[in-house]
Amino acid sequence: MEPKVIFNHHLKNVKPSVVGKFLEIANEYKEIISLSVGEPDFQTPWHIRQAGIEALEQGKTFYSPVRGLLALRQEISEYMAKRFNTLYQPKTEILATVGSSEAIEMAYRTLLNPGDEVLIVQPSYLVYEPMVYMAGAIPVIIETFEKDGFRLKPEQLKEKITSKSRLLILPYPCNPTGAIMEKEDLESIAEVIRETDMLVLSDEIYAELNYSDISHVSIASIEGMRERTIVTSGFSKAFAMTGWRIGYACAPEEIISAMTKYHQYAIMCAPTISQFAGIEALKNGAGDIVAMRNEYNMRRRYIVDRLLKMGLSCYEPKGAFYVFPNISSTGLNSEDFCEKLLKQKQVAVIPGNAFGECGEGFVRISYSFSLKHIIEAMNRMEEFIQELSREN
Amino acid sequence: MEEVLKLLMQNARLTHSEIAVLLGKEEREVAKIVEKLEEDGVIKGYQAIINYEKLPHIPVFALIECKVMPKAEYGFQEIADRVMALDEVESVYLMAGNYDLAVFVKGNTMQEVANFVAKRLSTLESILSTSTRFVLQRYKQNGIILGEKEISDPRNMVL
Ligand SMILES: Cc1ncc(COP(=O)(O)O)c(C=O)c1O
């Protein structure tokens, strides 16, 4: 008998991203200046790499405990307490994962049932929505707007809550908008959530890249929220450690136990070498974060200034390393804008609609590139905008 | 001040207004800081970094290691002053170790540099001996890589 491949039927709900189509065009060009990537341009600080090398030298090449090395979880616990005022028990409330990506996936897999509704704030990281489909649940999109600084408003949240709502994905600091939520914003959201039995998944991977005067506030630190929040975070963005694939989830014991059960069978453990590097990062990496943040901040100010001078409307991002200008005044939609910019000036940025339909009319510009690179890209983009307005 | 200096060290052609944007300061404030740095002699000048290989004539560079007999009262200052005054000399450093002065010179030909060492440098009275080392290849200058070799960006994840 012929084999018959039958795919998981949820897979058909996962549409190919517009990013894929766009990258195909980008690949035809040799000399492109890219402002598209979503990871730091810095290399992992040397002392952290060295900790990885030492772990290798000492032959620490075995599986770690399922939840991760206790020493790592202790560091994470201390770090979360010190930086965000949230207390998690290292032994029971922290799980080390393969990047925060796995933490998000484990949360979905263990907390969602078919028919559950997951409220997703958009524009946001384009992984949240398809993975909800894969868990058999239903994504419910909450659009945020430039005029609100892309913050989630409590009225908007209330409107979308039904008896089936199980989980709210809170994506701040936000990729791609650069929006953040301040304490008062979170308090008003918490007020709504506390009236329900929903949980919150707070993706705080960009928590350290916050350029406002007050540093990141976690919704888990707001009254009555810790017991209903899963915080996912990791080392990728704060310590420039994307390739190490190390992240974590912090949540109440019951939730972490369930996630651990699944993680044990699906993954076994996060990469051991990376866990050793992670310990060093948390112990001695605070200065690296400050240095990288200062560098990003300069680039952020520069790009926003240039975009405003080009006559584009642009929300001043407060976090992550993206700017999300409004390009609708050019008369082009996001994809046409990006395609033309690529073809005419060989500059690659990402169409805003890749991050949800409400991202239409915007583009995502990443500033995890050297200033020199950014200056050249902005010069080209300026020419492009000038030529467009001459055409019209 | 340190932030301004750091930016100028990376790229001295940034305008005051660009530096102001980068640092979130007023342009006037930046102008004042730069002026003060220049006045105080912290910033001694601004120069282009040249890849000479792109020019029709490539000059010859040499490091001349000099052993020196310091003068009783002046130490190394007097000899350093005399060496500095010579046009061919690009840099002079006092070194710890096997020799005293590191003298970097630029000339048109090897012969020219050899003549300079033989006739101008080694004849100075407190110079005990010299040892000349010609530069074969310049790879990096003032933090700038001179060759064309672009370090390609290994990143490809756009999410
Ligand atoms: C918003 C957001 N969350 C999570 C991730 C996943 O990061 P990692 O799995 O490397 O921790 C990314 C990576 O781009 C991201 O942008």
XYZ file of C-alpha atoms and ligand atoms in Angstrom:
567
model
C 0.000 0.000 0.000
C 1.202 3.523 -0.798
C 2.033 5.621 2.216
C -0.386 8.419 2.836
C 0.816 11.584 4.481
C -1.911 13.214 6.474
C -0.884 16.420 8.133
C -2.153 17.748 11.385
C -5.251 19.628 10.279
C -4.359 22.712 12.311
C -1.374 23.232 10.056
C -3.564 24.528 7.247
C -4.575 27.471 9.437
C -0.955 28.529 9.589
C -0.535 30.824 6.621
C 2.862 31.560 5.163
C 4.092 34.910 6.411
C 4.400 37.882 4.056
C 7.959 38.045 5.332
C 8.827 34.861 3.422
C 7.571 36.256 0.144
C 9.429 39.476 0.767
C 12.710 37.756 1.610
C 12.517 35.879 -1.655
C 12.593 39.184 -3.517
C 15.366 40.450 -1.245
C 17.493 37.425 -2.089
C 17.605 38.481 -5.743
C 19.672 41.508 -4.801
C 23.317 41.347 -3.882
C 24.086 44.728 -2.413
C 21.138 45.237 -0.148
C 21.329 47.248 3.030
C 19.155 45.404 5.446
C 17.296 46.907 8.373
C 15.207 43.822 8.705
C 16.709 41.398 11.186
C 15.252 40.777 14.630
C 18.327 40.035 16.685
C 21.144 42.065 18.241
C 24.129 43.002 16.065
C 26.413 42.670 19.088
C 28.282 39.475 19.712
C 27.701 37.797 23.054
C 29.980 39.605 25.561
C 33.302 37.826 25.854
C 33.093 36.814 29.518
C 29.825 35.037 28.788
C 31.305 33.211 25.804
C 34.223 32.266 28.012
C 31.874 30.698 30.542
C 30.520 28.585 27.683
C 34.038 27.637 26.617
C 34.970 26.687 30.176
C 31.884 24.509 30.477
C 32.977 22.736 27.293
C 36.564 22.383 28.492
C 35.402 20.863 31.719
C 33.320 18.382 29.815
C 29.958 19.619 31.043
C 28.356 18.116 28.007
C 25.530 16.151 29.606
C 21.798 16.709 29.973
C 21.001 19.085 32.780
C 18.127 18.550 35.222
C 14.787 18.829 33.414
C 13.984 22.262 34.819
C 17.514 23.520 34.174
C 20.576 23.825 36.436
C 19.505 24.887 39.894
C 22.284 27.494 39.935
C 20.801 29.042 36.814
C 17.293 29.078 38.253
C 18.660 30.684 41.411
C 20.279 33.424 39.331
C 17.076 33.953 37.377
C 15.120 34.163 40.606
C 17.486 36.784 42.044
C 17.530 38.731 38.830
C 13.728 38.835 38.536
C 13.455 39.999 42.127
C 16.109 42.670 41.779
C 15.096 44.047 38.394
C 11.331 43.631 38.334
C 10.326 43.117 41.916
C 8.770 39.724 41.205
C 9.494 36.736 43.429
C 9.792 33.243 41.981
C 10.985 30.129 43.816
C 13.972 28.673 41.950
C 12.954 25.090 42.661
C 9.307 25.215 41.705
C 8.406 28.352 39.788
C 11.084 28.651 37.105
C 11.677 26.519 34.015
C 14.732 26.954 31.770
C 13.729 26.572 28.122
C 15.145 26.464 24.596
C 14.846 30.199 24.060
C 11.773 32.007 25.257
C 10.188 30.568 22.098
C 9.874 27.225 23.846
C 8.485 28.858 26.966
C 5.681 30.413 24.897
C 4.984 27.118 23.155
C 4.966 25.139 26.433
C 2.514 27.617 27.918
C 0.179 27.223 24.932
C 0.464 23.444 24.961
C -0.313 23.074 28.624
C -2.895 25.826 29.119
C -5.050 25.714 25.980
C -7.868 23.416 24.948
C -9.720 23.265 21.632
C -12.141 26.156 21.365
C -10.356 28.343 23.919
C -9.880 31.931 22.900
C -6.487 33.577 23.129
C -6.462 37.365 23.046
C -3.516 38.625 21.047
C -2.497 42.263 21.038
C -1.312 43.314 17.563
C 0.810 44.505 15.810
C 3.056 42.017 17.547
C 5.566 39.216 17.173
C 4.270 37.081 14.358
C 4.700 33.789 16.197
C 1.893 34.200 18.752
C -1.002 33.730 16.342
C -0.017 30.647 14.299
C 1.044 28.779 17.408
C -2.415 29.325 18.897
C -3.872 27.554 15.857
C -1.451 24.693 16.327
C -2.731 24.289 19.883
C -6.249 24.008 18.476
C -7.342 27.258 20.097
C -8.788 30.401 18.541
C -6.838 33.636 18.258
C -8.815 36.803 18.956
C -6.990 39.889 17.794
C -6.969 43.158 19.687
C -5.692 45.964 17.473
C -3.612 48.747 18.953
C -3.134 52.132 17.353
C -0.428 54.666 16.681
C -2.499 57.384 18.396
C -2.436 55.331 21.622
C 1.291 54.697 21.326
C 0.338 51.102 20.443
C -0.622 50.492 24.084
C -3.415 48.131 25.019
C -6.398 50.048 26.409
C -8.633 48.436 29.044
C -11.826 49.232 27.067
C -10.440 47.381 24.052
C -9.601 44.395 26.187
C -13.017 44.334 27.848
C -14.723 44.362 24.475
C -13.027 41.153 23.384
C -13.404 39.105 26.532
C -15.937 36.254 26.340
C -16.621 33.217 28.489
C -14.149 31.335 26.306
C -11.237 33.722 26.839
C -8.398 31.825 28.472
C -5.215 33.704 27.857
C -4.115 37.235 27.065
C -0.775 37.624 25.266
C 0.829 40.815 26.490
C 3.753 41.653 24.195
C 5.564 44.578 25.828
C 8.129 46.026 25.118
C 6.745 45.273 21.707
C 8.266 43.875 18.552
C 7.558 45.559 16.050
C 6.115 48.799 17.456
C 8.629 49.545 20.213
C 5.691 50.337 22.489
C 5.908 49.809 26.235
C 3.294 49.661 28.992
C 3.920 51.752 32.063
C 2.740 50.909 35.551
C -0.543 52.802 35.235
C -1.291 51.148 31.888
C -0.700 47.731 33.405
C -2.807 48.551 36.445
C -5.787 49.395 34.282
C -5.347 46.128 32.358
C -4.945 44.187 35.599
C -8.207 45.678 36.844
C -10.022 44.121 33.885
C -8.215 40.790 34.103
C -8.817 40.371 37.831
C -12.561 40.338 37.126
C -12.108 37.253 34.957
C -10.584 33.805 35.422
C -8.180 34.367 32.507
C -4.437 34.026 32.578
C -1.829 36.359 31.084
C 1.260 35.378 29.121
C 3.608 38.327 29.384
C 6.419 38.144 26.815
C 9.125 40.223 28.456
C 12.051 39.241 26.249
C 12.752 42.943 25.534
C 12.386 44.070 29.161
C 15.999 45.278 29.360
C 15.686 47.333 26.199
C 13.527 50.096 27.588
C 14.628 53.670 26.831
C 12.221 55.573 29.037
C 13.340 57.034 32.362
C 11.612 54.337 34.382
C 12.715 50.784 33.727
C 10.424 47.951 32.684
C 7.475 47.034 34.885
C 6.222 43.455 34.787
C 2.491 42.874 35.012
C 3.329 40.085 37.471
C 4.380 42.774 39.961
C 0.888 44.332 39.914
C -1.424 43.327 42.730
C -3.306 40.084 42.181
C -1.512 39.329 38.915
C 1.361 37.085 39.884
C -0.954 34.109 40.435
C -2.414 34.445 36.934
C 0.651 35.395 34.917
C 3.270 33.429 33.030
C 6.310 35.589 32.354
C 8.458 34.397 29.454
C 11.871 35.891 28.888
C 15.402 34.927 28.053
C 18.942 35.867 27.206
C 18.621 36.432 23.454
C 17.997 40.172 23.349
C 19.338 41.472 26.668
C 22.683 39.674 26.419
C 22.908 39.224 22.640
C 22.660 35.437 22.962
C 20.191 34.436 20.258
C 22.161 31.454 18.966
C 22.577 29.930 22.422
C 18.861 29.137 22.550
C 18.271 29.764 26.191
C 15.259 31.340 27.863
C 12.872 30.735 30.733
C 9.354 30.838 32.056
C 8.371 32.086 35.500
C 4.920 31.272 36.815
C 3.082 29.805 39.804
C 4.118 26.278 40.785
C 1.069 24.536 39.322
C 1.677 25.994 35.870
C 5.434 25.426 35.876
C 4.841 21.796 36.944
C 2.557 21.210 33.977
C 4.967 22.915 31.590
C 7.829 20.885 33.048
C 5.929 17.658 32.470
C 5.550 18.455 28.792
C 9.058 19.931 28.461
C 10.510 16.730 29.931
C 9.045 14.588 27.159
C 9.350 17.031 24.282
C 12.717 18.645 24.976
C 14.400 16.942 27.990
C 16.328 20.067 28.948
C 17.632 23.382 27.654
C 21.188 23.281 26.207
C 23.523 22.683 29.143
C 26.478 24.715 27.829
C 24.156 27.668 27.278
C 22.861 27.365 30.819
C 26.396 27.809 32.146
C 26.818 30.856 29.944
C 23.469 32.134 31.213
C 24.646 31.915 34.824
C 27.648 34.096 33.979
C 25.426 36.548 32.077
C 23.143 37.072 35.053
C 26.015 37.215 37.540
C 28.258 39.659 35.723
C 26.454 40.988 32.670
C 24.627 44.048 34.019
C 27.263 46.388 32.578
C 26.994 44.809 29.138
C 23.276 45.459 29.100
C 23.795 49.128 29.896
C 26.450 49.529 27.200
C 24.299 47.885 24.534
C 21.194 49.770 25.608
C 23.039 53.101 25.313
C 24.179 52.191 21.842
C 20.667 51.176 20.747
C 19.285 54.330 22.257
C 21.551 56.540 20.129
C 20.487 54.731 16.990
C 16.848 54.959 18.014
C 17.041 58.721 18.411
C 18.861 59.067 15.115
C 16.378 57.009 13.073
C 13.316 58.686 14.552
C 14.816 62.096 13.806
C 15.558 61.134 10.206
C 12.106 59.615 9.636
C 10.370 62.714 11.005
C 12.537 64.897 8.765
C 11.422 62.772 5.811
C 7.896 63.858 6.680
C 6.723 60.474 7.937
C 4.553 60.158 10.991
C 6.401 58.043 13.513
C 5.568 56.981 17.044
C 8.708 57.387 19.129
C 9.454 53.841 20.265
C 10.322 53.353 23.924
C 11.552 49.776 23.846
C 13.020 46.833 21.868
C 15.098 47.770 18.790
C 12.493 48.626 16.205
C 10.906 51.758 14.801
C 7.461 51.452 13.259
C 6.841 54.506 11.065
C 3.524 55.194 9.355
C 4.095 55.198 5.601
C 0.477 55.664 4.517
C 1.169 59.292 3.521
C 3.231 57.959 0.615
C 0.094 56.483 -0.930
C 1.636 53.002 -0.961
C 0.572 50.041 1.106
C 3.148 48.346 3.319
C 4.139 45.583 0.938
C 4.391 47.851 -2.117
C 6.423 50.349 -0.121
C 8.878 47.671 0.983
C 9.115 46.107 -2.442
C 9.753 49.454 -4.154
C 12.259 50.526 -1.527
C 14.055 47.251 -2.022
C 14.027 47.381 -5.818
C 14.862 51.059 -6.180
C 17.267 51.625 -3.283
C 18.213 48.113 -2.129
C 17.111 48.815 1.413
C 15.199 46.043 3.185
C 12.614 46.772 5.877
C 9.649 44.587 6.854
C 6.038 45.330 5.872
C 3.957 46.157 8.950
C 1.128 43.816 7.986
C 3.472 40.886 8.701
C 2.717 41.615 12.364
C -1.053 41.570 11.998
C -3.520 43.215 9.642
C -3.551 46.376 11.727
C 0.132 46.789 10.895
C -0.951 47.763 7.367
C 0.293 51.257 6.563
C 3.444 50.803 8.637
C 6.878 49.263 8.161
C 9.242 47.806 10.734
C 12.769 49.164 10.751
C 15.264 47.373 12.956
C 18.133 49.341 14.458
C 20.240 46.420 15.528
C 22.833 47.613 13.010
C 25.899 49.847 13.211
C 25.287 53.565 13.072
C 27.263 53.769 9.838
C 24.976 51.190 8.254
C 21.891 52.995 9.558
C 23.053 56.380 8.238
C 23.522 54.943 4.746
C 20.126 53.211 4.846
C 18.398 56.415 6.007
C 20.069 58.419 3.235
C 18.720 55.986 0.687
C 15.285 55.915 2.247
C 15.162 59.709 2.205
C 15.953 59.766 -1.519
C 13.232 57.180 -2.039
C 10.614 59.238 -0.189
C 11.638 62.394 -2.074
C 11.384 60.615 -5.421
C 7.968 59.229 -4.470
C 6.611 62.654 -3.629
C 7.975 64.043 -6.900
C 6.155 61.297 -8.803
C 2.853 62.134 -7.166
C 31.535 65.105 27.400
C 32.778 61.525 27.280
C 29.863 60.545 25.059
C 30.651 63.339 22.607
C 34.293 62.374 22.553
C 33.457 58.731 21.959
C 31.299 59.603 18.964
C 33.940 61.916 17.485
C 36.568 59.227 17.915
C 34.381 56.902 15.878
C 33.560 59.466 13.241
C 34.923 63.013 13.414
C 32.674 64.137 10.577
C 29.445 63.828 12.542
C 27.915 67.287 12.660
C 26.997 68.954 15.925
C 23.360 68.527 15.050
C 23.808 64.802 14.391
C 25.634 64.349 17.692
C 22.856 66.280 19.411
C 20.230 63.914 17.988
C 22.240 60.826 18.894
C 22.735 61.909 22.486
C 19.387 63.597 23.017
C 21.069 66.957 23.703
C 20.676 70.460 22.291
C 22.878 71.346 19.342
C 24.187 74.408 21.171
C 25.224 72.258 24.103
C 27.182 69.929 21.822
C 28.889 72.874 20.108
C 29.973 74.145 23.504
C 31.349 70.792 24.581
C 33.346 70.387 21.370
C 34.689 73.911 21.619
C 35.799 73.275 25.179
C 37.455 69.986 24.203
C 39.367 71.801 21.475
C 40.300 74.735 23.679
C 41.522 72.510 26.464
C 43.638 70.639 23.948
C 41.840 67.357 24.524
C 41.023 67.232 20.834
C 44.251 67.985 18.997
C 42.966 67.675 15.462
C 40.879 65.769 12.944
C 42.427 63.691 10.170
C 41.346 61.396 7.388
C 42.380 57.752 7.699
C 43.992 56.792 4.412
C 44.343 53.453 2.733
C 47.538 54.312 0.848
C 47.262 51.234 -1.308
C 44.542 52.992 -3.229
C 46.875 55.839 -4.142
C 49.174 55.791 -7.189
C 52.252 56.033 -4.991
C 52.464 53.961 -1.822
C 54.756 55.493 0.806
C 57.126 53.491 2.974
C 56.495 53.234 6.700
C 59.004 52.170 9.319
C 59.253 51.780 13.044
C 62.653 52.786 14.376
C 63.448 51.489 17.804
C 65.929 53.797 19.497
C 68.021 53.236 22.587
C 68.685 56.544 24.242
C 71.012 57.913 26.909
C 68.718 60.183 28.918
C 70.158 63.555 29.917
C 70.680 64.132 33.620
C 68.236 66.987 34.059
C 65.814 66.539 31.196
C 65.302 62.774 31.127
C 63.893 61.768 27.726
C 62.101 65.025 27.012
C 64.978 66.755 25.263
C 65.637 63.958 22.794
C 61.902 63.449 22.254
C 61.592 67.174 21.404
C 64.331 66.930 18.834
C 62.979 63.791 17.205
C 59.417 65.151 17.132
C 60.571 68.209 15.227
C 61.632 66.137 12.222
C 59.078 66.205 9.370
C 59.400 62.560 8.460
C 58.378 61.500 11.949
C 54.688 60.636 12.349
C 54.629 59.395 15.947
C 57.018 59.135 18.854
C 56.401 57.088 21.969
C 58.514 56.422 25.025
C 58.443 52.702 25.636
C 58.945 50.367 28.530
C 61.185 47.426 27.657
C 64.182 46.719 25.479
C 64.397 50.110 23.844
C 63.309 53.630 24.728
C 61.824 55.576 21.842
C 59.528 54.129 19.196
C 59.732 56.433 16.211
C 57.294 55.911 13.349
C 58.380 57.499 10.105
C 56.924 57.833 6.637
C 59.047 58.256 3.517
C 58.714 58.002 -0.227
C 61.201 55.190 -0.694
C 63.153 52.776 1.446
C 66.293 54.680 0.497
C 64.791 57.884 1.827
C 63.958 56.253 5.164
C 67.426 54.669 5.335
C 69.032 58.064 4.739
C 66.852 59.618 7.387
C 67.962 57.051 9.951
C 71.605 57.203 9.028
C 71.954 60.960 8.667
C 69.341 62.582 10.883
C 68.327 60.193 13.603
C 71.325 58.104 14.608
C 73.525 61.194 14.537
C 71.647 62.821 17.409
C 74.044 62.700 20.306
C 71.978 60.915 22.933
C 70.823 58.159 20.557
C 72.908 55.112 21.409
C 71.605 52.747 18.754
C 68.732 52.321 16.310
C 67.012 49.343 14.827
C 64.788 49.942 11.814
C 61.760 47.791 11.032
C 59.958 48.333 7.772
C 56.207 47.897 7.625
C 55.166 45.231 5.105
C 51.416 45.574 5.233
C 48.990 47.854 7.030
C 45.789 46.026 7.974
C 44.092 48.291 10.456
C 44.634 51.915 11.377
C 43.021 53.838 14.269
C 40.428 51.127 14.656
C 39.542 51.135 10.952
C 40.118 48.057 8.790
C 41.915 49.243 5.666
C 41.283 46.385 3.252
C 38.139 45.926 1.208
C 37.206 42.739 2.943
C 33.653 43.274 4.164
C 32.736 41.259 7.202
C 29.433 39.818 6.075
C 26.444 39.872 8.386
C 25.739 36.297 9.486
C 22.220 37.114 10.664
C 19.239 35.980 8.680
C 16.331 35.711 11.089
C 13.864 38.508 10.579
C 11.066 37.597 12.991
C 8.792 39.416 20.929
C 9.657 38.218 20.888
N 9.428 37.206 21.731
C 10.179 36.089 21.723
C 11.218 35.928 20.823
C 11.983 34.637 20.853
O 13.239 34.781 21.373
P 14.108 33.550 21.939
O 13.402 32.293 21.611
O 15.408 33.659 21.248
O 14.207 33.765 23.418
C 11.502 36.959 19.924
C 12.580 36.807 18.924
O 12.653 37.489 17.937
C 10.694 38.131 19.952
O 10.928 39.144 19.109
